[in-house]
mmCIF file of C-alpha atoms (C1' of nucleotides) in Angstrom:
data_model
loop_
_atom_site.group_PDB
_atom_site.id
_atom_site.type_symbol
_atom_site.label_atom_id
_atom_site.label_comp_id
_atom_site.label_asym_id
_atom_site.label_seq_id
_atom_site.Cartn_x
_atom_site.Cartn_y
_atom_site.Cartn_z
ATOM 1 C CA MET A 1086 57.040 127.479 151.648
ATOM 2 C CA PRO A 1087 55.683 130.368 153.733
ATOM 3 C CA THR A 1088 52.327 129.780 155.361
ATOM 4 C CA PRO A 1089 49.802 130.012 152.537
ATOM 5 C CA ASP A 1090 47.624 132.217 154.704
ATOM 6 C CA SER A 1091 50.091 135.008 154.370
ATOM 7 C CA SER A 1092 48.438 135.955 151.076
ATOM 8 C CA PRO A 1093 45.420 138.258 150.859
ATOM 9 C CA ALA A 1094 43.995 135.906 148.237
ATOM 10 C CA ALA A 1095 44.012 133.144 150.830
ATOM 11 C CA HIS A 1096 42.022 135.302 153.212
ATOM 12 C CA LEU A 1097 39.408 136.001 150.574
ATOM 13 C CA ILE A 1098 39.070 132.315 149.875
ATOM 14 C CA ALA A 1099 38.821 131.422 153.531
ATOM 15 C CA ALA A 1100 36.180 134.119 153.986
ATOM 16 C CA CYS A 1101 34.002 132.314 151.461
ATOM 17 C CA GLY A 1102 33.994 129.210 153.589
ATOM 18 C CA GLY A 1103 35.902 127.175 151.042
ATOM 19 C CA ARG A 1104 39.058 125.223 151.633
ATOM 20 C CA VAL A 1105 42.196 127.175 151.076
ATOM 21 C CA THR A 1106 44.104 125.185 148.501
ATOM 22 C CA ARG A 1107 47.224 125.922 146.519
ATOM 23 C CA THR A 1108 45.247 125.919 143.317
ATOM 24 C CA ARG A 1109 42.674 128.426 144.457
ATOM 25 C CA ILE A 1110 45.251 130.759 145.889
ATOM 26 C CA ALA A 1111 47.399 130.581 142.776
ATOM 27 C CA VAL A 1112 44.497 131.075 140.372
ATOM 28 C CA LEU A 1113 43.035 133.965 142.313
ATOM 29 C CA GLU A 1114 46.425 135.654 142.547
ATOM 30 C CA ILE A 1115 46.939 135.221 138.832
ATOM 31 C CA LEU A 1116 43.599 136.866 138.132
ATOM 32 C CA GLN A 1117 44.322 139.655 140.596
ATOM 33 C CA ASP A 1118 47.708 140.296 139.056
ATOM 34 C CA SER A 1119 46.331 140.655 135.570
ATOM 35 C CA PRO A 1120 44.988 143.989 134.346
ATOM 36 C CA ARG A 1121 43.036 142.195 131.662
ATOM 37 C CA SER A 1122 40.770 139.174 131.598
ATOM 38 C CA LEU A 1123 42.337 135.778 131.055
ATOM 39 C CA ASN A 1124 40.960 132.729 129.390
ATOM 40 C CA HIS A 1125 41.426 129.208 130.615
ATOM 41 C CA ASP A 1126 44.634 128.726 128.636
ATOM 42 C CA ASP A 1127 46.163 131.956 129.877
ATOM 43 C CA VAL A 1128 45.624 130.878 133.445
ATOM 44 C CA ALA A 1129 46.930 127.383 132.773
ATOM 45 C CA ALA A 1130 50.053 128.826 131.183
ATOM 46 C CA ARG A 1131 50.730 131.015 134.197
ATOM 47 C CA LEU A 1132 50.203 128.175 136.589
ATOM 48 C CA ALA A 1133 52.685 126.158 134.577
ATOM 49 C CA ALA A 1134 55.118 129.076 134.666
ATOM 50 C CA ASP A 1135 54.798 129.114 138.443
ATOM 51 C CA GLY A 1136 55.711 125.451 138.471
ATOM 52 C CA MET A 1137 52.213 124.353 139.386
ATOM 53 C CA PRO A 1138 51.237 121.332 137.348
ATOM 54 C CA HIS A 1139 47.584 121.221 136.562
ATOM 55 C CA ASP A 1140 44.536 119.412 135.505
ATOM 56 C CA ARG A 1141 42.315 121.121 132.976
ATOM 57 C CA VAL A 1142 39.165 120.085 134.782
ATOM 58 C CA THR A 1143 40.348 121.335 138.151
ATOM 59 C CA LEU A 1144 41.090 124.676 136.605
ATOM 60 C CA TYR A 1145 37.603 124.930 135.120
ATOM 61 C CA ARG A 1146 36.129 124.029 138.467
ATOM 62 C CA THR A 1147 38.347 126.438 140.334
ATOM 63 C CA LEU A 1148 37.460 129.303 138.015
ATOM 64 C CA ASP A 1149 33.765 128.490 138.229
ATOM 65 C CA TRP A 1150 34.023 128.355 141.992
ATOM 66 C CA LEU A 1151 35.688 131.755 142.161
ATOM 67 C CA VAL A 1152 32.920 133.213 140.006
ATOM 68 C CA GLU A 1153 30.286 131.537 142.142
ATOM 69 C CA GLN A 1154 31.829 133.042 145.271
ATOM 70 C CA GLY A 1155 31.919 136.477 143.708
ATOM 71 C CA LEU A 1156 35.715 136.588 143.750
ATOM 72 C CA ALA A 1157 35.910 136.732 139.970
ATOM 73 C CA HIS A 1158 33.675 137.377 137.033
ATOM 74 C CA ARG A 1159 33.495 136.001 133.572
ATOM 75 C CA ILE A 1160 32.752 137.270 130.111
ATOM 76 C CA ILE A 1161 32.399 135.405 126.860
ATOM 77 C CA GLY A 1162 34.943 136.364 124.243
ATOM 78 C CA PRO A 1163 34.388 136.652 120.503
ATOM 79 C CA ASP A 1164 36.128 133.303 120.102
ATOM 80 C CA ARG A 1165 33.369 131.839 122.256
ATOM 81 C CA ALA A 1166 35.809 131.098 125.068
ATOM 82 C CA ARG A 1167 35.281 132.345 128.578
ATOM 83 C CA ARG A 1168 37.540 134.952 130.038
ATOM 84 C CA PHE A 1169 37.962 135.567 133.730
ATOM 85 C CA LYS A 1170 38.932 138.506 135.824
ATOM 86 C CA ALA A 1171 39.256 139.046 139.568
ATOM 87 C CA GLY A 1172 36.483 140.888 141.345
ATOM 88 C CA GLY A 1173 32.758 140.349 141.228
ATOM 89 C CA GLU A 1174 30.555 142.048 138.698
ATOM 90 C CA PRO A 1175 27.072 142.382 140.181
ATOM 91 C CA ARG A 1176 27.521 145.910 141.429
ATOM 92 C CA SER A 1177 29.402 147.356 138.504
ATOM 93 C CA GLN A 1178 27.740 147.055 135.120
ATOM 94 C CA HIS A 1179 30.769 148.232 133.271
ATOM 95 C CA ALA A 1180 31.663 147.892 129.621
ATOM 96 C CA HIS A 1181 34.497 145.880 128.073
ATOM 97 C CA PHE A 1182 36.881 146.614 125.276
ATOM 98 C CA HIS A 1183 38.193 143.879 122.972
ATOM 99 C CA CYS A 1184 41.348 144.967 121.248
ATOM 100 C CA ASP A 1185 41.447 143.561 117.727
ATOM 101 C CA ARG A 1186 45.139 144.147 117.595
ATOM 102 C CA CYS A 1187 46.448 142.465 120.734
ATOM 103 C CA GLY A 1188 43.370 140.364 121.489
ATOM 104 C CA HIS A 1189 43.136 141.525 125.087
ATOM 105 C CA VAL A 1190 39.935 142.301 126.892
ATOM 106 C CA LEU A 1191 39.916 145.305 129.185
ATOM 107 C CA CYS A 1192 37.345 146.687 131.555
ATOM 108 C CA LEU A 1193 36.025 150.198 131.103
ATOM 109 C CA GLU A 1194 34.709 150.869 134.565
ATOM 110 C CA SER A 1195 33.667 154.371 133.689
ATOM 111 C CA ILE A 1196 31.112 153.315 131.130
ATOM 112 C CA ARG A 1197 27.793 152.047 132.414
ATOM 113 C CA PRO A 1198 25.501 150.837 129.669
ATOM 114 C CA ASP A 1199 22.602 150.290 132.029
ATOM 115 C CA GLU A 1200 22.339 153.990 132.710
ATOM 116 C CA GLN A 1201 22.315 155.293 129.206
ATOM 117 C CA PHE A 1202 19.614 153.673 127.171
ATOM 118 C CA THR A 1203 15.878 153.653 126.979
ATOM 119 C CA LEU A 1204 14.549 150.477 125.492
ATOM 120 C CA PRO A 1205 11.351 150.224 123.453
ATOM 121 C CA ALA A 1206 8.217 149.808 125.530
ATOM 122 C CA GLY A 1207 7.739 146.393 127.048
ATOM 123 C CA TYR A 1208 11.373 145.408 127.334
ATOM 124 C CA GLN A 1209 12.581 144.882 130.868
ATOM 125 C CA PRO A 1210 16.349 144.783 130.929
ATOM 126 C CA GLU A 1211 18.057 143.436 134.000
ATOM 127 C CA ARG A 1212 21.598 143.561 132.786
ATOM 128 C CA ALA A 1213 23.376 145.189 129.888
ATOM 129 C CA GLU A 1214 26.569 144.060 128.303
ATOM 130 C CA LEU A 1215 28.514 146.493 126.226
ATOM 131 C CA VAL A 1216 31.580 145.460 124.309
ATOM 132 C CA PHE A 1217 33.656 147.682 122.089
ATOM 133 C CA HIS A 1218 35.920 146.303 119.417
ATOM 134 C CA GLY A 1219 38.809 148.288 118.074
ATOM 135 C CA THR A 1220 42.307 149.304 119.023
ATOM 136 C CA CYS A 1221 43.195 149.737 122.675
ATOM 137 C CA ALA A 1222 45.172 152.635 124.081
ATOM 138 C CA ASP A 1223 48.405 150.635 124.247
ATOM 139 C CA CYS A 1224 48.226 149.375 120.690
ATOM 140 C CA GLY A 1225 47.095 152.761 119.429
ATOM 141 C CA ARG A 1226 50.294 154.312 120.730
ATOM 142 C CA GLN A 1227 52.398 151.850 118.761
ATOM 143 C CA ARG A 1228 50.276 152.321 115.709
ATOM 144 C CA GLY A 1229 52.938 153.197 113.163
ATOM 145 C CA ALA A 1230 55.338 150.653 114.584
ATOM 146 C CA LYS A 1231 53.614 147.439 113.700
ATOM 147 C CA ALA A 1232 50.565 148.088 111.547
ATOM 148 C CA MET B 1249 9.114 121.880 92.042
ATOM 149 C CA PRO B 1250 8.761 125.454 90.810
ATOM 150 C CA THR B 1251 11.865 126.994 89.361
ATOM 151 C CA PRO B 1252 14.068 127.805 92.353
ATOM 152 C CA ASP B 1253 14.696 131.225 90.906
ATOM 153 C CA SER B 1254 11.156 132.219 91.671
ATOM 154 C CA SER B 1255 12.265 133.086 95.210
ATOM 155 C CA PRO B 1256 13.738 136.451 96.178
ATOM 156 C CA ALA B 1257 16.269 134.577 98.287
ATOM 157 C CA ALA B 1258 17.507 132.867 95.142
ATOM 158 C CA HIS B 1259 18.059 136.217 93.488
ATOM 159 C CA LEU B 1260 20.103 137.471 96.405
ATOM 160 C CA ILE B 1261 22.255 134.372 96.281
ATOM 161 C CA ALA B 1262 22.740 134.625 92.531
ATOM 162 C CA ALA B 1263 23.669 138.279 92.908
ATOM 163 C CA CYS B 1264 26.565 137.247 95.127
ATOM 164 C CA GLY B 1265 28.019 135.161 92.349
ATOM 165 C CA GLY B 1266 27.498 131.902 94.224
ATOM 166 C CA ARG B 1267 25.717 128.845 92.974
ATOM 167 C CA VAL B 1268 22.049 128.797 93.706
ATOM 168 C CA THR B 1269 21.509 125.592 95.611
ATOM 169 C CA ARG B 1270 18.516 124.192 97.446
ATOM 170 C CA THR B 1271 20.380 124.429 100.713
ATOM 171 C CA ARG B 1272 21.324 128.060 100.381
ATOM 172 C CA ILE B 1273 17.866 129.092 99.316
ATOM 173 C CA ALA B 1274 16.238 127.150 102.128
ATOM 174 C CA VAL B 1275 18.617 128.438 104.799
ATOM 175 C CA LEU B 1276 18.364 132.035 103.682
ATOM 176 C CA GLU B 1277 14.576 131.836 103.572
ATOM 177 C CA ILE B 1278 14.515 130.352 107.029
ATOM 178 C CA LEU B 1279 16.622 133.221 108.347
ATOM 179 C CA GLN B 1280 14.507 135.774 106.533
ATOM 180 C CA ASP B 1281 11.312 134.280 107.911
ATOM 181 C CA SER B 1282 12.494 134.456 111.488
ATOM 182 C CA PRO B 1283 12.070 137.620 113.526
ATOM 183 C CA ARG B 1284 14.767 136.459 115.872
ATOM 184 C CA SER B 1285 18.218 135.012 115.417
ATOM 185 C CA LEU B 1286 18.579 131.278 115.069
ATOM 186 C CA ASN B 1287 21.381 129.020 116.125
ATOM 187 C CA HIS B 1288 22.662 126.118 114.106
ATOM 188 C CA ASP B 1289 20.202 123.675 115.650
ATOM 189 C CA ASP B 1290 17.220 125.913 115.052
ATOM 190 C CA VAL B 1291 18.061 126.113 111.384
ATOM 191 C CA ALA B 1292 18.687 122.381 111.156
ATOM 192 C CA ALA B 1293 15.328 121.678 112.784
ATOM 193 C CA ARG B 1294 13.518 123.878 110.288
ATOM 194 C CA LEU B 1295 15.295 122.320 107.372
ATOM 195 C CA ALA B 1296 14.225 118.934 108.664
ATOM 196 C CA ALA B 1297 10.659 120.202 109.052
ATOM 197 C CA ASP B 1298 10.759 121.260 105.413
ATOM 198 C CA GLY B 1299 11.765 117.735 104.504
ATOM 199 C CA MET B 1300 15.310 118.757 103.657
ATOM 200 C CA PRO B 1301 17.764 116.243 105.048
ATOM 201 C CA HIS B 1302 21.026 117.757 106.053
ATOM 202 C CA ASP B 1303 24.604 117.493 106.885
ATOM 203 C CA ARG B 1304 25.811 119.444 109.901
ATOM 204 C CA VAL B 1305 28.958 120.553 108.148
ATOM 205 C CA THR B 1306 27.147 121.789 105.073
ATOM 206 C CA LEU B 1307 24.923 123.859 107.265
ATOM 207 C CA TYR B 1308 27.891 125.444 109.027
ATOM 208 C CA ARG B 1309 29.464 126.198 105.692
ATOM 209 C CA THR B 1310 26.250 127.563 104.254
ATOM 210 C CA LEU B 1311 25.703 129.861 107.223
ATOM 211 C CA ASP B 1312 29.295 131.052 107.113
ATOM 212 C CA TRP B 1313 28.958 131.695 103.411
ATOM 213 C CA LEU B 1314 25.829 133.766 103.886
ATOM 214 C CA VAL B 1315 27.609 135.846 106.516
ATOM 215 C CA GLU B 1316 30.615 136.243 104.274
ATOM 216 C CA GLN B 1317 28.387 137.468 101.458
ATOM 217 C CA GLY B 1318 26.675 139.939 103.724
ATOM 218 C CA LEU B 1319 23.336 138.155 103.441
ATOM 219 C CA ALA B 1320 23.262 137.318 107.120
ATOM 220 C CA HIS B 1321 25.023 138.280 110.290
ATOM 221 C CA ARG B 1322 25.994 136.428 113.361
ATOM 222 C CA ILE B 1323 26.181 137.050 117.076
ATOM 223 C CA ILE B 1324 27.548 134.899 119.852
ATOM 224 C CA GLY B 1325 24.995 133.845 122.413
ATOM 225 C CA PRO B 1326 25.524 133.511 126.147
ATOM 226 C CA ASP B 1327 25.677 129.752 125.665
ATOM 227 C CA ARG B 1328 28.710 130.408 123.468
ATOM 228 C CA ALA B 1329 26.843 129.221 120.387
ATOM 229 C CA ARG B 1330 26.507 131.323 117.266
ATOM 230 C CA ARG B 1331 23.182 132.713 116.263
ATOM 231 C CA PHE B 1332 22.358 133.864 112.763
ATOM 232 C CA LYS B 1333 19.952 136.359 111.320
ATOM 233 C CA ALA B 1334 19.232 137.512 107.785
ATOM 234 C CA GLY B 1335 20.642 140.847 106.689
ATOM 235 C CA GLY B 1336 24.131 142.219 106.976
ATOM 236 C CA GLU B 1337 25.318 144.167 109.965
ATOM 237 C CA PRO B 1338 28.080 146.509 108.838
ATOM 238 C CA ARG B 1339 25.845 149.506 108.270
ATOM 239 C CA SER B 1340 23.603 149.152 111.290
ATOM 240 C CA GLN B 1341 25.375 148.984 114.625
ATOM 241 C CA HIS B 1342 22.276 148.029 116.503
ATOM 242 C CA ALA B 1343 21.882 146.473 119.917
ATOM 243 C CA HIS B 1344 20.527 143.047 120.775
ATOM 244 C CA PHE B 1345 18.257 141.826 123.495
ATOM 245 C CA HIS B 1346 18.596 138.355 125.024
ATOM 246 C CA CYS B 1347 15.407 137.331 126.723
ATOM 247 C CA ASP B 1348 16.193 135.301 129.834
ATOM 248 C CA ARG B 1349 12.686 133.955 129.828
ATOM 249 C CA CYS B 1350 12.226 132.612 126.306
ATOM 250 C CA GLY B 1351 15.892 132.526 125.333
ATOM 251 C CA HIS B 1352 15.334 134.443 122.110
ATOM 252 C CA VAL B 1353 17.631 137.086 120.743
ATOM 253 C CA LEU B 1354 16.038 140.148 119.201
ATOM 254 C CA CYS B 1355 17.455 143.116 117.383
ATOM 255 C CA LEU B 1356 16.892 146.627 118.707
ATOM 256 C CA GLU B 1357 17.500 148.611 115.577
ATOM 257 C CA SER B 1358 16.716 151.866 117.290
ATOM 258 C CA ILE B 1359 19.609 151.652 119.706
ATOM 259 C CA ARG B 1360 23.036 152.517 118.368
ATOM 260 C CA PRO B 1361 25.751 152.016 120.923
ATOM 261 C CA ASP B 1362 28.416 153.513 118.705
ATOM 262 C CA GLU B 1363 26.788 156.899 118.878
ATOM 263 C CA GLN B 1364 26.365 157.204 122.597
ATOM 264 C CA PHE B 1365 29.636 156.707 124.349
ATOM 265 C CA THR B 1366 32.901 158.503 124.727
ATOM 266 C CA LEU B 1367 35.723 156.154 125.526
ATOM 267 C CA PRO B 1368 38.750 157.061 127.619
ATOM 268 C CA ALA B 1369 41.534 158.718 125.686
ATOM 269 C CA GLY B 1370 43.529 156.428 123.455
ATOM 270 C CA TYR B 1371 40.854 153.868 122.737
ATOM 271 C CA GLN B 1372 39.826 153.657 119.129
ATOM 272 C CA PRO B 1373 36.594 151.726 118.843
ATOM 273 C CA GLU B 1374 35.568 150.444 115.445
ATOM 274 C CA ARG B 1375 32.520 148.526 116.441
ATOM 275 C CA ALA B 1376 30.360 148.359 119.533
ATOM 276 C CA GLU B 1377 28.256 145.456 120.627
ATOM 277 C CA LEU B 1378 25.509 146.089 123.101
ATOM 278 C CA VAL B 1379 23.470 143.253 124.523
ATOM 279 C CA PHE B 1380 20.698 143.586 127.050
ATOM 280 C CA HIS B 1381 19.559 140.681 129.183
ATOM 281 C CA GLY B 1382 16.146 140.641 130.742
ATOM 282 C CA THR B 1383 12.551 139.995 129.798
ATOM 283 C CA CYS B 1384 11.369 140.768 126.289
ATOM 284 C CA ALA B 1385 8.148 142.557 125.447
ATOM 285 C CA ASP B 1386 6.314 139.332 124.604
ATOM 286 C CA CYS B 1387 7.288 137.543 127.782
ATOM 287 C CA GLY B 1388 6.659 140.672 129.835
ATOM 288 C CA ARG B 1389 3.035 140.691 128.731
ATOM 289 C CA GLN B 1390 2.517 137.116 129.910
ATOM 290 C CA ARG B 1391 4.297 137.821 133.126
ATOM 291 C CA GLY B 1392 1.691 136.592 135.594
ATOM 292 C CA ALA B 1393 0.695 133.677 133.384
ATOM 293 C CA LYS B 1394 3.807 131.571 133.508
ATOM 294 C CA ALA B 1395 6.256 132.956 136.023
ATOM 295 C "C1'" DC C 888 24.694 117.655 77.084
ATOM 296 C "C1'" DA C 889 29.812 117.468 78.341
ATOM 297 C "C1'" DG C 890 32.999 119.327 81.302
ATOM 298 C "C1'" DC C 891 34.480 122.148 85.010
ATOM 299 C "C1'" DT C 892 34.443 122.937 89.637
ATOM 300 C "C1'" DA C 893 31.646 124.820 93.544
ATOM 301 C "C1'" DA C 894 28.948 122.736 96.852
ATOM 302 C "C1'" DT C 895 27.746 118.735 99.338
ATOM 303 C "C1'" DG C 896 28.119 114.812 102.455
ATOM 304 C "C1'" DC C 897 30.854 111.832 105.057
ATOM 305 C "C1'" DA C 898 34.365 110.688 108.494
ATOM 306 C "C1'" DA C 899 37.654 112.186 111.375
ATOM 307 C "C1'" DC C 900 39.456 115.699 114.228
ATOM 308 C "C1'" DA C 901 39.896 120.217 117.253
ATOM 309 C "C1'" DT C 902 38.422 123.098 120.952
ATOM 310 C "C1'" DT C 903 35.915 124.205 124.926
ATOM 311 C "C1'" DG C 904 33.552 122.620 128.594
ATOM 312 C "C1'" DT C 905 31.140 118.582 131.831
ATOM 313 C "C1'" DA C 906 30.290 114.229 134.444
ATOM 314 C "C1'" DG C 907 31.645 110.285 137.275
ATOM 315 C "C1'" DC C 908 34.607 108.419 140.370
ATOM 316 C "C1'" DA C 909 38.762 107.030 142.871
ATOM 317 C "C1'" DT C 910 42.441 109.448 145.374
ATOM 318 C "C1'" DT C 911 44.528 113.345 147.870
ATOM 319 C "C1'" DA C 912 44.746 116.734 151.125
ATOM 320 C "C1'" DG C 913 42.342 120.682 154.007
ATOM 321 C "C1'" DC C 914 40.023 121.167 158.032
ATOM 322 C "C1'" DT C 915 38.056 119.724 162.658
ATOM 323 C "C1'" DG C 916 37.969 117.400 166.980
ATOM 324 C "C1'" DC C 917 40.477 115.015 169.941
ATOM 325 C "C1'" DG D 1290 50.198 115.901 166.326
ATOM 326 C "C1'" DC D 1291 46.971 112.377 164.616
ATOM 327 C "C1'" DA D 1292 42.417 110.298 162.879
ATOM 328 C "C1'" DG D 1293 38.614 110.886 160.311
ATOM 329 C "C1'" DC D 1294 35.532 113.382 157.374
ATOM 330 C "C1'" DT D 1295 34.778 115.119 153.082
ATOM 331 C "C1'" DA D 1296 35.880 118.996 149.850
ATOM 332 C "C1'" DA D 1297 38.945 119.391 146.258
ATOM 333 C "C1'" DT D 1298 41.780 117.220 142.954
ATOM 334 C "C1'" DG D 1299 43.087 114.563 138.928
ATOM 335 C "C1'" DC D 1300 42.030 111.093 135.825
ATOM 336 C "C1'" DT D 1301 39.168 109.183 132.083
ATOM 337 C "C1'" DA D 1302 35.466 109.496 129.372
ATOM 338 C "C1'" DC D 1303 32.002 112.171 127.342
ATOM 339 C "C1'" DA D 1304 29.165 116.313 125.321
ATOM 340 C "C1'" DA D 1305 28.583 120.382 122.454
ATOM 341 C "C1'" DT D 1306 30.151 123.262 118.915
ATOM 342 C "C1'" DG D 1307 32.832 123.970 115.168
ATOM 343 C "C1'" DT D 1308 36.669 122.609 111.423
ATOM 344 C "C1'" DT D 1309 39.444 119.931 107.900
ATOM 345 C "C1'" DG D 1310 40.191 116.696 104.096
ATOM 346 C "C1'" DC D 1311 38.482 114.346 100.498
ATOM 347 C "C1'" DA D 1312 35.505 111.742 97.410
ATOM 348 C "C1'" DT D 1313 31.008 112.502 95.191
ATOM 349 C "C1'" DT D 1314 27.141 115.322 93.455
ATOM 350 C "C1'" DA D 1315 25.113 118.805 91.027
ATOM 351 C "C1'" DG D 1316 25.050 123.986 89.346
ATOM 352 C "C1'" DC D 1317 26.600 126.531 85.787
ATOM 353 C "C1'" DT D 1318 28.868 127.486 81.176
ATOM 354 C "C1'" DG D 1319 29.994 126.736 76.497
#
DNA sequence: CAGCTAATGCAACATTGTAGCATTAGCTGC
DNA sequence: GCAGCTAATGCTACAATGTTGCATTAGCTG
């Protein structure tokens, strides 16, 4: 194979001071390639598709590590499973959109819940999480087709 | 014991067409008595405190039934566990507040996320879920005391 | 109060995530 | 390039939360 370092993902990982392993590179690239957040199974399936056999536990640890390093962030889905996406979250308090039709979770970077609300006196919010449920733009377009 | 029907909770249950059982009455009363949402364990602990021995499964089924009947609603906590609260949710799209200090989840009836945002074109939201994380009013007051 | 069946309680299982530990494989220094 | 250190992996077993199937109990109805 080509030197693993050829990938930008590998550079990001190295910059965190962690060891640059096949698993980390592959997982990070998978997250970066996806426009929507992926749960553990989604990632495992893609690793398998890439011919990378995998341990469940390693994947959990790899995903947690990426989040810890700020290379990915995580949200909890309605099915109480975690979903991951490349890129840290601390700076952007954006909203998410759960599509009830296709089940995907998308980021709405333009919506910032922390800037819009005034809480009752006494409450000191540090973080706001806003999730919309409904039909996403893609599914909305195909509305007549499959509904 | 006094006739079970003496309780308002019993009336609500009967009105749903379900059988009025000790468990349902007790669980619904527990939810109604709590200002904050309770997870499965919280409810189980209170049932035990009331001297009502309990099966885990029955409790899950009872809680699900109450939600199904619109007598309670449920939200998913950051620990990926469900939390329940008396009262339906369909009509009031209110926000929630997770206190990082005491771990409680409170309802902010005054904040309606569905009325405040304009999504990008194409998105058709049907429900919005807004959760704030931070310090609640109670914990904020005792700030110096225990932090 | 007899009978019907919803609700319960039990045991076993499913899913999602963690912990411990032996082995593998990145990295560093030579 | 190789040796050695140890982070990362992969395995097994376990924990937490929730579900399914089924026999038994107990509300409700006539």
